[in-house]
Each structure stands twice: as structure tokens, then as C-alpha cells.
PDB file of C-alpha atoms in Angstrom:
ATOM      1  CA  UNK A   1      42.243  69.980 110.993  1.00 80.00           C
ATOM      2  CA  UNK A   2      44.613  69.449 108.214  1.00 81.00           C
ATOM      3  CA  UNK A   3      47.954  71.344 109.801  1.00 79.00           C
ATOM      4  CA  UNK A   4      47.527  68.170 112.207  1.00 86.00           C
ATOM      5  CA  UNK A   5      47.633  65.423 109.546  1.00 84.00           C
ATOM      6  CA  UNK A   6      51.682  64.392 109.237  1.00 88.00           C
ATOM      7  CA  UNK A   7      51.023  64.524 105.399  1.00 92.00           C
ATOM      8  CA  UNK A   8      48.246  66.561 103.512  1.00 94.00           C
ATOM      9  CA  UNK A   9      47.145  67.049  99.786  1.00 96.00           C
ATOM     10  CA  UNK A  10      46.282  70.200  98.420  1.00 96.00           C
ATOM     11  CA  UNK A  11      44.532  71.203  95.324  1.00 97.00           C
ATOM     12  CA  UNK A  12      46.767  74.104  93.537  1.00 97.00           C
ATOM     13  CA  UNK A  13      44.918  76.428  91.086  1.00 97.00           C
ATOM     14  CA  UNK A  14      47.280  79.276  90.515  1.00 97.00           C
ATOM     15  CA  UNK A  15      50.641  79.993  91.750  1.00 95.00           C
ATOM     16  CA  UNK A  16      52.398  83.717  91.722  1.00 95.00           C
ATOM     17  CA  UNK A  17      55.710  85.352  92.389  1.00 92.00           C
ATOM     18  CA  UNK A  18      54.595  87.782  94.798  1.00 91.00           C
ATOM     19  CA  UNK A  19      52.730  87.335  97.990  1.00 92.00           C
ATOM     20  CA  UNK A  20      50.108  90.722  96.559  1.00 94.00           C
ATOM     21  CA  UNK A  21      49.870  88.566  93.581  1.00 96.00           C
ATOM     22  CA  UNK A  22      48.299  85.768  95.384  1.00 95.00           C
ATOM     23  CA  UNK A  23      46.144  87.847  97.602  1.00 96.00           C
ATOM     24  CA  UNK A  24      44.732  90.005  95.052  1.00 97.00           C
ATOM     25  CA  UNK A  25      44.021  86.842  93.314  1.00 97.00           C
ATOM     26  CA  UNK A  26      42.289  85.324  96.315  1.00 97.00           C
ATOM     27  CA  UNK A  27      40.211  88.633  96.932  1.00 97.00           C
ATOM     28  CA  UNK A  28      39.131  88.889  93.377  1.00 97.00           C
ATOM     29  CA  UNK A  29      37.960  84.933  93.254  1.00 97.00           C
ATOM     30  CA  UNK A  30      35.771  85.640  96.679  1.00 96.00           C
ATOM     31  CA  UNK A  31      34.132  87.957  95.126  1.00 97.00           C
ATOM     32  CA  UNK A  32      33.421  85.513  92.834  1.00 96.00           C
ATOM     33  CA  UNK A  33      32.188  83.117  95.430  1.00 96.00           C
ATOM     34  CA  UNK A  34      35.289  80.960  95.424  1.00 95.00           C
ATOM     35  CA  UNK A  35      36.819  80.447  98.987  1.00 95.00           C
ATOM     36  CA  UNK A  36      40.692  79.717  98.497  1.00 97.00           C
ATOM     37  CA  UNK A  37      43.372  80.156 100.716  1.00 95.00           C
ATOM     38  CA  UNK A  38      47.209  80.961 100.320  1.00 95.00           C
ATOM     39  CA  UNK A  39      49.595  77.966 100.763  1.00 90.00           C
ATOM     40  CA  UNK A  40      51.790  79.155 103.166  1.00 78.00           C
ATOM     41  CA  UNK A  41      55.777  77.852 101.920  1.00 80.00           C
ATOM     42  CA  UNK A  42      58.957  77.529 104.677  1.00 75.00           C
ATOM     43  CA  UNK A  43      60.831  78.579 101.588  1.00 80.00           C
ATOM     44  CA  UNK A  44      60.399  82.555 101.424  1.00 77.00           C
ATOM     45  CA  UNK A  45      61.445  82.610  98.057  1.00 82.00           C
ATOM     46  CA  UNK A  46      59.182  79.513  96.852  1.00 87.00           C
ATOM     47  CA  UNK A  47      55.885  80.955  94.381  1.00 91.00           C
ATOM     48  CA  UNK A  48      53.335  81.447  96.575  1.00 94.00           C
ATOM     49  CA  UNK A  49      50.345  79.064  95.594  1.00 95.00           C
ATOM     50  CA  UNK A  50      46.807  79.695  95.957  1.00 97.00           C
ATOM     51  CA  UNK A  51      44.952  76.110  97.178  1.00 97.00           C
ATOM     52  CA  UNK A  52      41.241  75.254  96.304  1.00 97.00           C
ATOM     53  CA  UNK A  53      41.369  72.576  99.854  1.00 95.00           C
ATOM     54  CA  UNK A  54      43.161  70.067 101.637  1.00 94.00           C
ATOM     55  CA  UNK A  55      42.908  66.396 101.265  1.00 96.00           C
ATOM     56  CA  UNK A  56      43.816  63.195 103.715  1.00 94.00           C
ATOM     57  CA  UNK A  57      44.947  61.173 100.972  1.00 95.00           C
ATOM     58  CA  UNK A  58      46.861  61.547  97.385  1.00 96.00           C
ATOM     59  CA  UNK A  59      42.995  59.357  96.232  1.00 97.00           C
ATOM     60  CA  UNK A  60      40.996  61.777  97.268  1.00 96.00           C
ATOM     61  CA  UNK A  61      42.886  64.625  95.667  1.00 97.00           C
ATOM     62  CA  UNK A  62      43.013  62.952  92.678  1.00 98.00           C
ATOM     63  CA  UNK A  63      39.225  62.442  92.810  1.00 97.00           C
ATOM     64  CA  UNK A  64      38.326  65.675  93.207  1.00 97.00           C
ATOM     65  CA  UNK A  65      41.147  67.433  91.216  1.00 98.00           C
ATOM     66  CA  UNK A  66      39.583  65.869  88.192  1.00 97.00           C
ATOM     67  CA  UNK A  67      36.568  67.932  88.215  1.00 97.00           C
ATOM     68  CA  UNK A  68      38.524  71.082  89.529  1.00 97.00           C
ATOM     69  CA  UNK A  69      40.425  70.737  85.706  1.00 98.00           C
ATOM     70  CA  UNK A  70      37.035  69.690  84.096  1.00 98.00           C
ATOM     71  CA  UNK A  71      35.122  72.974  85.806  1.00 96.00           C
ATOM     72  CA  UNK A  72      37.956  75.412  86.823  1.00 96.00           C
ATOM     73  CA  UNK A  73      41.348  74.974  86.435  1.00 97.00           C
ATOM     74  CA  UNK A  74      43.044  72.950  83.984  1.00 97.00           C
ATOM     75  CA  UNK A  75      46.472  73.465  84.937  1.00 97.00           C
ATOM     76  CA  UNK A  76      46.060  72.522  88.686  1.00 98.00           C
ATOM     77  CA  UNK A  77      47.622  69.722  90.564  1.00 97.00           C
ATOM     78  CA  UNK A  78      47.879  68.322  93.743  1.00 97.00           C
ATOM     79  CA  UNK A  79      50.707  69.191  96.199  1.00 94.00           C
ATOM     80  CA  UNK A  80      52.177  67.199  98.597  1.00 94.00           C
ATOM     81  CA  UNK A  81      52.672  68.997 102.059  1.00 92.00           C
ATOM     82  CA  UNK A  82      54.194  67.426 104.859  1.00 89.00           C
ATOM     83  CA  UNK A  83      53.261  69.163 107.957  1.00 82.00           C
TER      84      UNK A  83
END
């Protein structure tokens, strides 16, 4: 379960001002067959960002980020989230 690692990595593909934003954004890509999730932030006022999964390690982010640019997303990155 990644909320028990002390440190996690997660794949960003879009980030949006508004919580309805996000959500719309995450209903519309299900339909598309695309299973994200919403970042949740401590920091109400931080963009919320919609996550394509959580990684153990920075190298296994990285790995897998690269085709998420190639085949997705160009613009994502990897977040650092200490739990």
C-alpha cells in the first residue's frame, strides 16, 4: 500500500486549480479507460494534481514516466510525496 511507504513517487499528468477541475478530468479519462486518481495535497490551496500511479523508488518512476511522455503525457513528472 503506498500511503504506508515513508516516501512515495507519483506519476503527475495534469494538474488544475479547482478540485471539479480535477474530477471532471478524472471522470472524462475513465471513460476513456484510463484509471487515475486525485493526489490528495495538506496544502488546501496547492493545484490539485491528477496521478497516473505510485512508485517505491524515484528509478522506477523515472522508468516508467518515460513512456507515460512517449504515449500520454509529455508534460508529466514525478512527485515526491512523503507520507
Amino acid at each position: 500500500d503506498p500511503l504506508s511507504w515513508p516516501v512515495r513517487y507519483e506519476i503527475v499528468v495534469a494538474s488544475f486549480s479547482t478540485l471539479r477541475q480535477a474530477e471532471k478530468y478524472i471522470a472524462d479519462m475513465k471513460e476513456k479507460g484510463h484509471d487515475f486518481k486525485l493526489l490528495e495535497s495538506k496544502i488546501a490551496s496547492n493545484r490539485k494534481k491528477v496521478i497516473w500511479g505510485s512508485y517505491k523508488t524515484e528509478e522506477e518512476a523515472k522508468d516508467i514516466l518515460r513512456d507515460v511522455q512517449r504515449t500520454f503525457e509529455a508534460g508529466a513528472w514525478i512527485a515526491e510525496v512523503k507520507n
